[in-house]
Amino acid sequence: MSPQRQGQRPGRAADLEAVLGLWGEEVVRGLRDATPPEPVVQRLAEGFDWEARSRVIEDRDGLRAAVLVMEHPSPEGTVARVETAARDQAARLDLLRWGVALSRAAGAAVAQVWQPRGTGGMEDLGPAIARPFWRMDHPDPARVPEVALPPGYRLAPNPDRRVAVLAFNRAFSGHWRFQPLDPGSPPMRPADLDLLAVARDGSAAAVVWCQVERHQPDLRPQPVGLVEAVGTVPEHRRRGLAYALTAEGVRRLLRRGARSVSLYVDGLNPDRAYDVYGRLGFRVAFEYEVFEVQLRRGYWPSGKVIS
Ligand SMILES: CC(C)(COP(=O)(O)OP(=O)(O)OC[C@H]1O[C@@H](n2cnc3c(N)ncnc32)[C@H](O)[C@@H]1OP(=O)(O)O)[C@@H](O)C(=O)NCCC(=O)NCCS
């Protein structure tokens, strides 16, 4: 691990306000697509080990840079996401180096760094570009067409959370870095933003989950309607379910007061989900490059192992 630099110290929960301020500056400078939504901020306030998992750099004007290392499990091992907020690239790279080293020491299988497209300096750290990841926005969501579900399908009036989660897990099982959700977990969103299409025999065919969020500062009209998840179980694909359900999700978001609508998609999505969104009028509004460092051998043959 790199030696502690001058002005560098472990973060603490009381730094959260200043870190959010740095993230807000990055949004305005086009280095980040959005500040985190409220539930993420809450987790950082209450459930994050700042002492062990963060470092900050400060000068007499306050916080200049910060790094937070967050983890989530995946079938291939723990994925550590190294998040930075920084006023200058040198401080960012310094802290990224620390975050990748911590990820390795903590036993993660891979460390991930998300940077806006074209950000320089990452090569020195070792991470290889894994893929582009896009935020797509709709320029005029009120114009999203009303689309009937394909024949033989209907919307479940009161979707059972368990059934919907199992359908989601089936739809996403081959998705990059997917971690199945617990079917027993509590509902996360208002019932009308949890869409489930069922087939004639009642079996779950496709889900679309949406949420209304506020971000500040942000370049989009607030609140933002987010289409969080779109998934069709394999045997019901290529019949127009995702297209119709996403269109319905957008309409419901507008009814709930959303003044802009966005979604995120893996730029290498093997099912070309971005084409479905493109046909509905969504356009790429922000492009991340996701860099990855493979920290343990045997997971991704194409990954780069740093020892
Ligand atoms: C991406 C995904 C949601 C698409 O679901 P889907 O219900 O098959 O989507 P649709 O049927 O609306 O559209 C898919 C394709 O089928 C075509 N299609 C639609 N109806 C059709 C029909 N009756 N006959 C033939 N093709 C048809 C569409 O034109 C579209 O083609 P395109 O890819 O060239 O645009 C699905 O493949 C999936 O769940 N993948 C895994 C999870 C995932 O990646 N989700 C997106 C994360 S952002």
Tab-separated table of C-alpha atoms and ligand atoms in Angstrom:
chain	number	residue	atom	x	y	z
A	1	MET	CA	0.000	0.000	0.000
A	2	SER	CA	1.315	3.458	-0.820
A	3	PRO	CA	2.684	5.450	2.098
A	4	GLN	CA	0.369	8.049	3.548
A	5	ARG	CA	0.864	11.375	1.733
A	6	GLN	CA	0.834	14.741	3.340
A	7	GLY	CA	-2.731	15.914	3.926
A	8	GLN	CA	-4.038	12.386	3.385
A	9	ARG	CA	-5.986	10.715	6.177
A	10	PRO	CA	-8.716	8.125	6.662
A	11	GLY	CA	-12.143	9.549	5.968
A	12	ARG	CA	-14.927	9.755	8.541
A	13	ALA	CA	-18.698	9.951	8.326
A	14	ALA	CA	-18.507	13.695	8.978
A	15	ASP	CA	-16.712	14.050	5.603
A	16	LEU	CA	-19.811	12.884	3.706
A	17	GLU	CA	-21.142	16.412	3.204
A	18	ALA	CA	-17.846	17.550	1.688
A	19	VAL	CA	-17.570	14.411	-0.481
A	20	LEU	CA	-21.077	15.078	-1.814
A	21	GLY	CA	-19.926	18.631	-2.550
A	22	LEU	CA	-16.997	17.293	-4.597
A	23	TRP	CA	-19.273	14.898	-6.469
A	24	GLY	CA	-21.609	17.819	-7.215
A	25	GLU	CA	-18.671	19.793	-8.637
A	26	GLU	CA	-17.825	16.812	-10.843
A	27	VAL	CA	-21.392	16.697	-12.178
A	28	VAL	CA	-21.195	20.359	-13.127
A	29	ARG	CA	-17.784	19.798	-14.778
A	30	GLY	CA	-19.100	16.805	-16.743
A	31	LEU	CA	-16.880	14.290	-14.947
A	32	ARG	CA	-19.730	12.340	-13.384
A	33	ASP	CA	-23.237	11.821	-14.663
A	34	ALA	CA	-25.057	12.319	-11.357
A	35	THR	CA	-24.723	12.632	-7.610
A	36	PRO	CA	-25.807	9.457	-5.797
A	37	PRO	CA	-29.513	9.097	-4.964
A	38	GLU	CA	-30.782	9.419	-1.398
A	39	PRO	CA	-30.682	5.683	-0.425
A	40	VAL	CA	-26.994	5.498	-1.378
A	41	VAL	CA	-26.240	8.665	0.592
A	42	GLN	CA	-28.031	7.139	3.556
A	43	ARG	CA	-25.970	3.951	3.333
A	44	LEU	CA	-22.808	6.036	3.244
A	45	ALA	CA	-23.982	7.960	6.302
A	46	GLU	CA	-24.907	4.893	8.316
A	47	GLY	CA	-23.462	1.683	6.974
A	48	PHE	CA	-20.032	2.474	5.591
A	49	ASP	CA	-16.706	1.833	7.326
A	50	TRP	CA	-15.065	5.186	6.608
A	51	GLU	CA	-11.994	4.508	8.739
A	52	ALA	CA	-11.035	1.335	6.870
A	53	ARG	CA	-12.478	2.004	3.416
A	54	SER	CA	-11.835	5.637	2.623
A	55	ARG	CA	-9.040	8.155	2.368
A	56	VAL	CA	-9.286	11.892	1.856
A	57	ILE	CA	-6.821	14.596	0.907
A	58	GLU	CA	-7.362	18.010	2.389
A	59	ASP	CA	-5.696	21.377	2.324
A	60	ARG	CA	-6.515	24.545	4.200
A	61	ASP	CA	-9.570	25.157	1.995
A	62	GLY	CA	-11.037	21.800	2.978
A	63	LEU	CA	-11.437	18.486	1.163
A	64	ARG	CA	-9.634	18.311	-2.182
A	65	ALA	CA	-10.140	14.635	-2.991
A	66	ALA	CA	-11.626	11.467	-1.556
A	67	VAL	CA	-11.757	7.765	-2.333
A	68	LEU	CA	-14.354	5.277	-1.095
A	69	VAL	CA	-14.025	1.554	-1.680
A	70	MET	CA	-17.396	-0.184	-1.813
A	71	GLU	CA	-17.905	-3.886	-2.328
A	72	HIS	CA	-20.572	-6.158	-3.687
A	73	PRO	CA	-20.589	-9.916	-4.113
A	74	SER	CA	-20.827	-11.528	-7.528
A	75	PRO	CA	-20.769	-15.192	-8.534
A	76	GLU	CA	-17.107	-14.733	-9.573
A	77	GLY	CA	-16.063	-13.209	-6.233
A	78	THR	CA	-16.174	-9.815	-4.561
A	79	VAL	CA	-16.211	-6.801	-6.848
A	80	ALA	CA	-14.685	-3.703	-5.217
A	81	ARG	CA	-15.828	-0.408	-6.706
A	82	VAL	CA	-13.260	2.320	-6.162
A	83	GLU	CA	-15.107	5.652	-6.217
A	84	THR	CA	-13.284	8.950	-6.211
A	85	ALA	CA	-14.194	12.603	-5.986
A	86	ALA	CA	-11.400	15.021	-6.784
A	87	ARG	CA	-10.595	18.542	-7.845
A	88	ASP	CA	-7.459	17.462	-9.712
A	89	GLN	CA	-6.392	14.365	-11.560
A	90	ALA	CA	-3.090	13.888	-9.675
A	91	ALA	CA	-4.932	13.600	-6.346
A	92	ARG	CA	-7.473	11.291	-7.949
A	93	LEU	CA	-4.800	8.947	-9.273
A	94	ASP	CA	-3.044	8.913	-5.901
A	95	LEU	CA	-6.229	7.866	-4.164
A	96	LEU	CA	-7.190	5.374	-6.862
A	97	ARG	CA	-3.869	3.657	-6.290
A	98	TRP	CA	-4.687	3.407	-2.587
A	99	GLY	CA	-8.207	2.101	-3.346
A	100	VAL	CA	-6.974	-0.625	-5.695
A	101	ALA	CA	-4.341	-1.681	-3.139
A	102	LEU	CA	-6.975	-1.846	-0.407
A	103	SER	CA	-9.240	-3.931	-2.660
A	104	ARG	CA	-6.433	-6.427	-3.185
A	105	ALA	CA	-5.572	-6.544	0.540
A	106	ALA	CA	-9.252	-7.087	1.367
A	107	GLY	CA	-9.395	-10.133	-0.929
A	108	ALA	CA	-11.569	-8.734	-3.717
A	109	ALA	CA	-11.495	-10.626	-7.009
A	110	VAL	CA	-11.629	-7.477	-9.072
A	111	ALA	CA	-11.383	-3.725	-8.538
A	112	GLN	CA	-13.549	-1.544	-10.723
A	113	VAL	CA	-13.043	2.122	-11.526
A	114	TRP	CA	-15.686	4.110	-13.407
A	115	GLN	CA	-14.382	7.159	-15.234
A	116	PRO	CA	-15.894	9.427	-17.861
A	117	ARG	CA	-14.787	8.512	-21.356
A	118	GLY	CA	-11.332	9.748	-22.297
A	119	THR	CA	-10.018	10.376	-18.770
A	120	GLY	CA	-6.251	10.116	-18.868
A	121	GLY	CA	-3.785	8.492	-16.513
A	122	MET	CA	-5.536	5.215	-15.839
A	123	GLU	CA	-2.920	3.184	-17.735
A	124	ASP	CA	-0.352	3.783	-14.963
A	125	LEU	CA	-2.615	2.117	-12.443
A	126	GLY	CA	-2.892	-1.066	-14.429
A	127	PRO	CA	-6.663	-1.273	-14.975
A	128	ALA	CA	-7.791	-2.346	-18.411
A	129	ILE	CA	-10.964	-0.988	-19.988
A	130	ALA	CA	-13.640	-3.607	-19.450
A	131	ARG	CA	-16.500	-1.873	-21.209
A	132	PRO	CA	-18.366	1.333	-21.892
A	133	PHE	CA	-21.390	1.989	-19.711
A	134	TRP	CA	-23.976	4.533	-20.804
A	135	ARG	CA	-26.631	6.692	-19.325
A	136	MET	CA	-29.347	7.174	-21.924
A	137	ASP	CA	-31.802	10.071	-21.574
A	138	HIS	CA	-35.051	10.676	-23.363
A	139	PRO	CA	-35.173	14.144	-24.919
A	140	ASP	CA	-38.973	14.279	-24.796
A	141	PRO	CA	-40.457	11.473	-22.682
A	142	ALA	CA	-44.022	12.708	-23.239
A	143	ARG	CA	-43.600	11.543	-26.839
A	144	VAL	CA	-42.839	7.926	-25.943
A	145	PRO	CA	-45.538	6.002	-27.797
A	146	GLU	CA	-48.218	3.981	-26.104
A	147	VAL	CA	-47.454	0.377	-27.050
A	148	ALA	CA	-49.726	-2.602	-26.502
A	149	LEU	CA	-48.188	-5.705	-24.967
A	150	PRO	CA	-47.734	-8.516	-27.492
A	151	PRO	CA	-50.766	-10.819	-27.870
A	152	GLY	CA	-51.117	-13.307	-25.010
A	153	TYR	CA	-49.459	-11.107	-22.363
A	154	ARG	CA	-50.941	-8.810	-19.737
A	155	LEU	CA	-49.749	-6.671	-16.872
A	156	ALA	CA	-50.126	-8.332	-13.468
A	157	PRO	CA	-52.419	-6.027	-11.448
A	158	ASN	CA	-50.621	-6.550	-8.101
A	159	PRO	CA	-47.266	-8.113	-8.889
A	160	ASP	CA	-46.038	-10.523	-6.256
A	161	ARG	CA	-42.587	-9.296	-5.192
A	162	ARG	CA	-41.193	-12.807	-4.929
A	163	VAL	CA	-42.363	-13.816	-8.412
A	164	ALA	CA	-41.023	-10.562	-9.876
A	165	VAL	CA	-37.598	-10.995	-8.248
A	166	LEU	CA	-37.327	-14.573	-9.486
A	167	ALA	CA	-38.165	-13.376	-13.013
A	168	PHE	CA	-35.591	-10.600	-12.680
A	169	ASN	CA	-32.948	-13.106	-11.538
A	170	ARG	CA	-33.710	-15.378	-14.495
A	171	ALA	CA	-33.625	-12.518	-16.978
A	172	PHE	CA	-30.317	-11.159	-15.698
A	173	SER	CA	-28.504	-14.425	-14.911
A	174	GLY	CA	-26.091	-13.961	-17.845
A	175	HIS	CA	-25.629	-10.216	-17.337
A	176	TRP	CA	-22.198	-8.773	-16.697
A	177	ARG	CA	-21.317	-8.859	-12.962
A	178	PHE	CA	-24.850	-9.859	-12.005
A	179	GLN	CA	-25.683	-10.635	-8.407
A	180	PRO	CA	-29.091	-12.340	-7.884
A	181	LEU	CA	-31.532	-10.510	-5.638
A	182	ASP	CA	-33.060	-12.096	-2.571
A	183	PRO	CA	-36.720	-12.910	-3.370
A	184	GLY	CA	-37.539	-12.277	0.302
A	185	SER	CA	-36.202	-8.715	0.246
A	186	PRO	CA	-38.762	-5.947	0.876
A	187	PRO	CA	-40.225	-3.917	-2.014
A	188	MET	CA	-37.988	-1.007	-2.995
A	189	ARG	CA	-40.369	1.188	-4.985
A	190	PRO	CA	-44.007	2.287	-5.264
A	191	ALA	CA	-46.249	-0.563	-6.490
A	192	ASP	CA	-47.212	1.217	-9.736
A	193	LEU	CA	-43.526	1.464	-10.724
A	194	ASP	CA	-43.048	-2.305	-10.349
A	195	LEU	CA	-44.248	-3.678	-13.688
A	196	LEU	CA	-44.594	-7.376	-14.321
A	197	ALA	CA	-45.902	-8.882	-17.562
A	198	VAL	CA	-47.349	-12.365	-17.332
A	199	ALA	CA	-48.126	-14.891	-20.050
A	200	ARG	CA	-51.509	-16.504	-20.690
A	201	ASP	CA	-50.709	-19.320	-18.234
A	202	GLY	CA	-49.855	-16.775	-15.533
A	203	SER	CA	-46.094	-17.330	-15.652
A	204	ALA	CA	-43.848	-14.274	-15.225
A	205	ALA	CA	-42.412	-13.076	-18.541
A	206	ALA	CA	-40.825	-9.652	-18.098
A	207	VAL	CA	-40.202	-6.964	-15.504
A	208	VAL	CA	-39.594	-3.235	-15.649
A	209	TRP	CA	-38.758	-1.445	-12.417
A	210	CYS	CA	-38.713	2.324	-12.145
A	211	GLN	CA	-37.980	4.952	-9.530
A	212	VAL	CA	-38.309	8.721	-9.140
A	213	GLU	CA	-35.175	10.372	-7.777
A	214	ARG	CA	-33.839	13.817	-6.994
A	215	HIS	CA	-30.237	14.772	-7.664
A	216	GLN	CA	-28.659	18.056	-6.733
A	217	PRO	CA	-26.832	19.580	-8.539
A	218	ASP	CA	-27.910	18.010	-11.812
A	219	LEU	CA	-28.254	19.112	-15.410
A	220	ARG	CA	-31.620	17.372	-15.903
A	221	PRO	CA	-35.045	18.752	-14.937
A	222	GLN	CA	-35.909	17.319	-11.503
A	223	PRO	CA	-37.137	14.943	-10.337
A	224	VAL	CA	-35.616	12.344	-12.616
A	225	GLY	CA	-37.555	9.228	-13.550
A	226	LEU	CA	-35.210	6.290	-13.713
A	227	VAL	CA	-35.989	3.073	-15.547
A	228	GLU	CA	-33.896	0.960	-13.191
A	229	ALA	CA	-34.286	-2.525	-14.620
A	230	VAL	CA	-35.633	-4.067	-17.803
A	231	GLY	CA	-35.563	-7.854	-18.057
A	232	THR	CA	-37.385	-10.480	-20.110
A	233	VAL	CA	-36.971	-14.144	-19.196
A	234	PRO	CA	-35.300	-16.017	-22.058
A	235	GLU	CA	-38.289	-17.961	-23.428
A	236	HIS	CA	-40.354	-14.777	-23.845
A	237	ARG	CA	-37.749	-12.680	-25.632
A	238	ARG	CA	-37.977	-10.992	-29.036
A	239	ARG	CA	-41.730	-10.520	-28.909
A	240	GLY	CA	-41.782	-6.835	-28.019
A	241	LEU	CA	-42.216	-7.187	-24.230
A	242	ALA	CA	-39.260	-4.987	-23.190
A	243	TYR	CA	-40.251	-2.315	-25.710
A	244	ALA	CA	-43.876	-2.196	-24.529
A	245	LEU	CA	-43.086	-2.419	-20.799
A	246	THR	CA	-40.369	0.245	-20.952
A	247	ALA	CA	-42.781	2.578	-22.756
A	248	GLU	CA	-45.359	1.935	-20.028
A	249	GLY	CA	-42.712	2.540	-17.339
A	250	VAL	CA	-41.896	5.936	-18.849
A	251	ARG	CA	-45.576	6.912	-18.872
A	252	ARG	CA	-45.964	5.930	-15.227
A	253	LEU	CA	-42.853	7.909	-14.283
A	254	LEU	CA	-44.356	11.000	-15.914
A	255	ARG	CA	-47.604	10.412	-14.038
A	256	ARG	CA	-45.566	10.319	-10.819
A	257	GLY	CA	-44.137	13.745	-11.600
A	258	ALA	CA	-40.799	12.889	-13.263
A	259	ARG	CA	-39.633	15.817	-15.410
A	260	SER	CA	-36.901	13.889	-17.216
A	261	VAL	CA	-36.289	10.182	-17.807
A	262	SER	CA	-33.006	8.266	-17.856
A	263	LEU	CA	-31.742	4.702	-17.790
A	264	TYR	CA	-28.360	2.993	-17.657
A	265	VAL	CA	-27.120	0.303	-19.973
A	266	ASP	CA	-23.999	-1.732	-20.497
A	267	GLY	CA	-22.529	-0.592	-23.820
A	268	LEU	CA	-21.590	-4.213	-24.595
A	269	ASN	CA	-24.968	-5.661	-23.608
A	270	PRO	CA	-25.091	-8.940	-25.555
A	271	ASP	CA	-28.865	-8.608	-26.056
A	272	ARG	CA	-28.396	-5.099	-27.451
A	273	ALA	CA	-30.842	-3.647	-24.922
A	274	TYR	CA	-29.698	-0.177	-26.057
A	275	ASP	CA	-31.391	-0.808	-29.434
A	276	VAL	CA	-34.736	-1.305	-27.708
A	277	TYR	CA	-34.213	1.958	-25.799
A	278	GLY	CA	-33.008	3.714	-28.950
A	279	ARG	CA	-36.188	2.730	-30.788
A	280	LEU	CA	-38.159	4.365	-27.975
A	281	GLY	CA	-36.157	7.574	-28.475
A	282	PHE	CA	-33.523	7.301	-25.714
A	283	ARG	CA	-30.088	8.669	-26.626
A	284	VAL	CA	-26.671	8.230	-25.008
A	285	ALA	CA	-26.197	11.229	-22.705
A	286	PHE	CA	-23.137	10.202	-20.701
A	287	GLU	CA	-20.481	7.596	-21.308
A	288	TYR	CA	-18.370	5.948	-18.643
A	289	GLU	CA	-15.451	3.691	-19.264
A	290	VAL	CA	-15.391	0.922	-16.705
A	291	PHE	CA	-11.824	-0.087	-15.903
A	292	GLU	CA	-11.083	-3.322	-14.101
A	293	VAL	CA	-8.081	-4.768	-12.343
A	294	GLN	CA	-8.245	-8.489	-11.819
A	295	LEU	CA	-6.754	-9.112	-8.384
A	296	ARG	CA	-7.089	-12.864	-8.153
A	297	ARG	CA	-6.318	-15.307	-10.904
A	298	GLY	CA	-8.845	-17.591	-12.501
A	299	TYR	CA	-11.818	-15.307	-12.974
A	300	TRP	CA	-11.581	-13.409	-16.241
A	301	PRO	CA	-9.230	-14.882	-18.792
A	302	SER	CA	-9.021	-11.535	-20.580
A	303	GLY	CA	-8.458	-9.581	-17.358
A	304	LYS	CA	-5.157	-8.134	-16.335
A	305	VAL	CA	-3.633	-9.536	-13.122
A	306	ILE	CA	-1.631	-7.085	-11.049
A	307	SER	CA	0.549	-8.591	-8.374
B	1	LIG	C1	-32.604	-6.818	-23.388
B	1	LIG	C2	-33.937	-7.517	-23.116
B	1	LIG	C3	-34.615	-6.823	-21.930
B	1	LIG	C4	-34.836	-7.387	-24.351
B	1	LIG	O1	-36.086	-7.972	-24.030
B	1	LIG	P1	-37.140	-8.415	-25.164
B	1	LIG	O2	-38.454	-8.562	-24.489
B	1	LIG	O3	-36.614	-9.548	-25.933
B	1	LIG	O4	-37.123	-7.089	-26.074
B	1	LIG	P2	-38.057	-6.800	-27.336
B	1	LIG	O5	-38.761	-8.041	-27.762
B	1	LIG	O6	-38.892	-5.605	-27.051
B	1	LIG	O7	-36.972	-6.391	-28.418
B	1	LIG	C5	-35.880	-7.248	-28.693
B	1	LIG	C6	-35.740	-7.480	-30.188
B	1	LIG	O8	-36.800	-8.329	-30.652
B	1	LIG	C7	-37.368	-7.753	-31.788
B	1	LIG	N1	-38.785	-8.150	-31.832
B	1	LIG	C8	-39.791	-7.606	-31.160
B	1	LIG	N2	-40.946	-8.256	-31.460
B	1	LIG	C9	-40.615	-9.219	-32.332
B	1	LIG	C10	-41.357	-10.226	-32.993
B	1	LIG	N3	-42.668	-10.368	-32.809
B	1	LIG	N4	-40.676	-11.055	-33.796
B	1	LIG	C11	-39.349	-10.943	-33.995
B	1	LIG	N5	-38.593	-10.004	-33.370
B	1	LIG	C12	-39.232	-9.164	-32.563
B	1	LIG	C13	-37.202	-6.279	-31.588
B	1	LIG	O9	-37.291	-5.571	-32.807
B	1	LIG	C14	-35.839	-6.208	-30.996
B	1	LIG	O10	-34.887	-6.246	-32.014
B	1	LIG	P3	-33.569	-5.336	-31.964
B	1	LIG	O11	-32.729	-5.924	-30.851
B	1	LIG	O12	-32.992	-5.506	-33.309
B	1	LIG	O13	-34.027	-3.946	-31.644
B	1	LIG	C15	-33.741	-9.032	-22.811
B	1	LIG	O14	-32.945	-9.610	-23.841
B	1	LIG	C16	-33.097	-9.297	-21.467
B	1	LIG	O15	-33.790	-9.380	-20.462
B	1	LIG	N6	-31.758	-9.433	-21.420
B	1	LIG	C17	-31.029	-9.701	-20.172
B	1	LIG	C18	-31.167	-8.577	-19.175
B	1	LIG	C19	-30.691	-7.259	-19.759
B	1	LIG	O16	-29.631	-7.171	-20.347
B	1	LIG	N7	-31.499	-6.197	-19.552
B	1	LIG	C20	-31.181	-4.866	-20.005
B	1	LIG	C21	-30.312	-4.234	-18.966
B	1	LIG	S1	-30.105	-2.522	-19.283
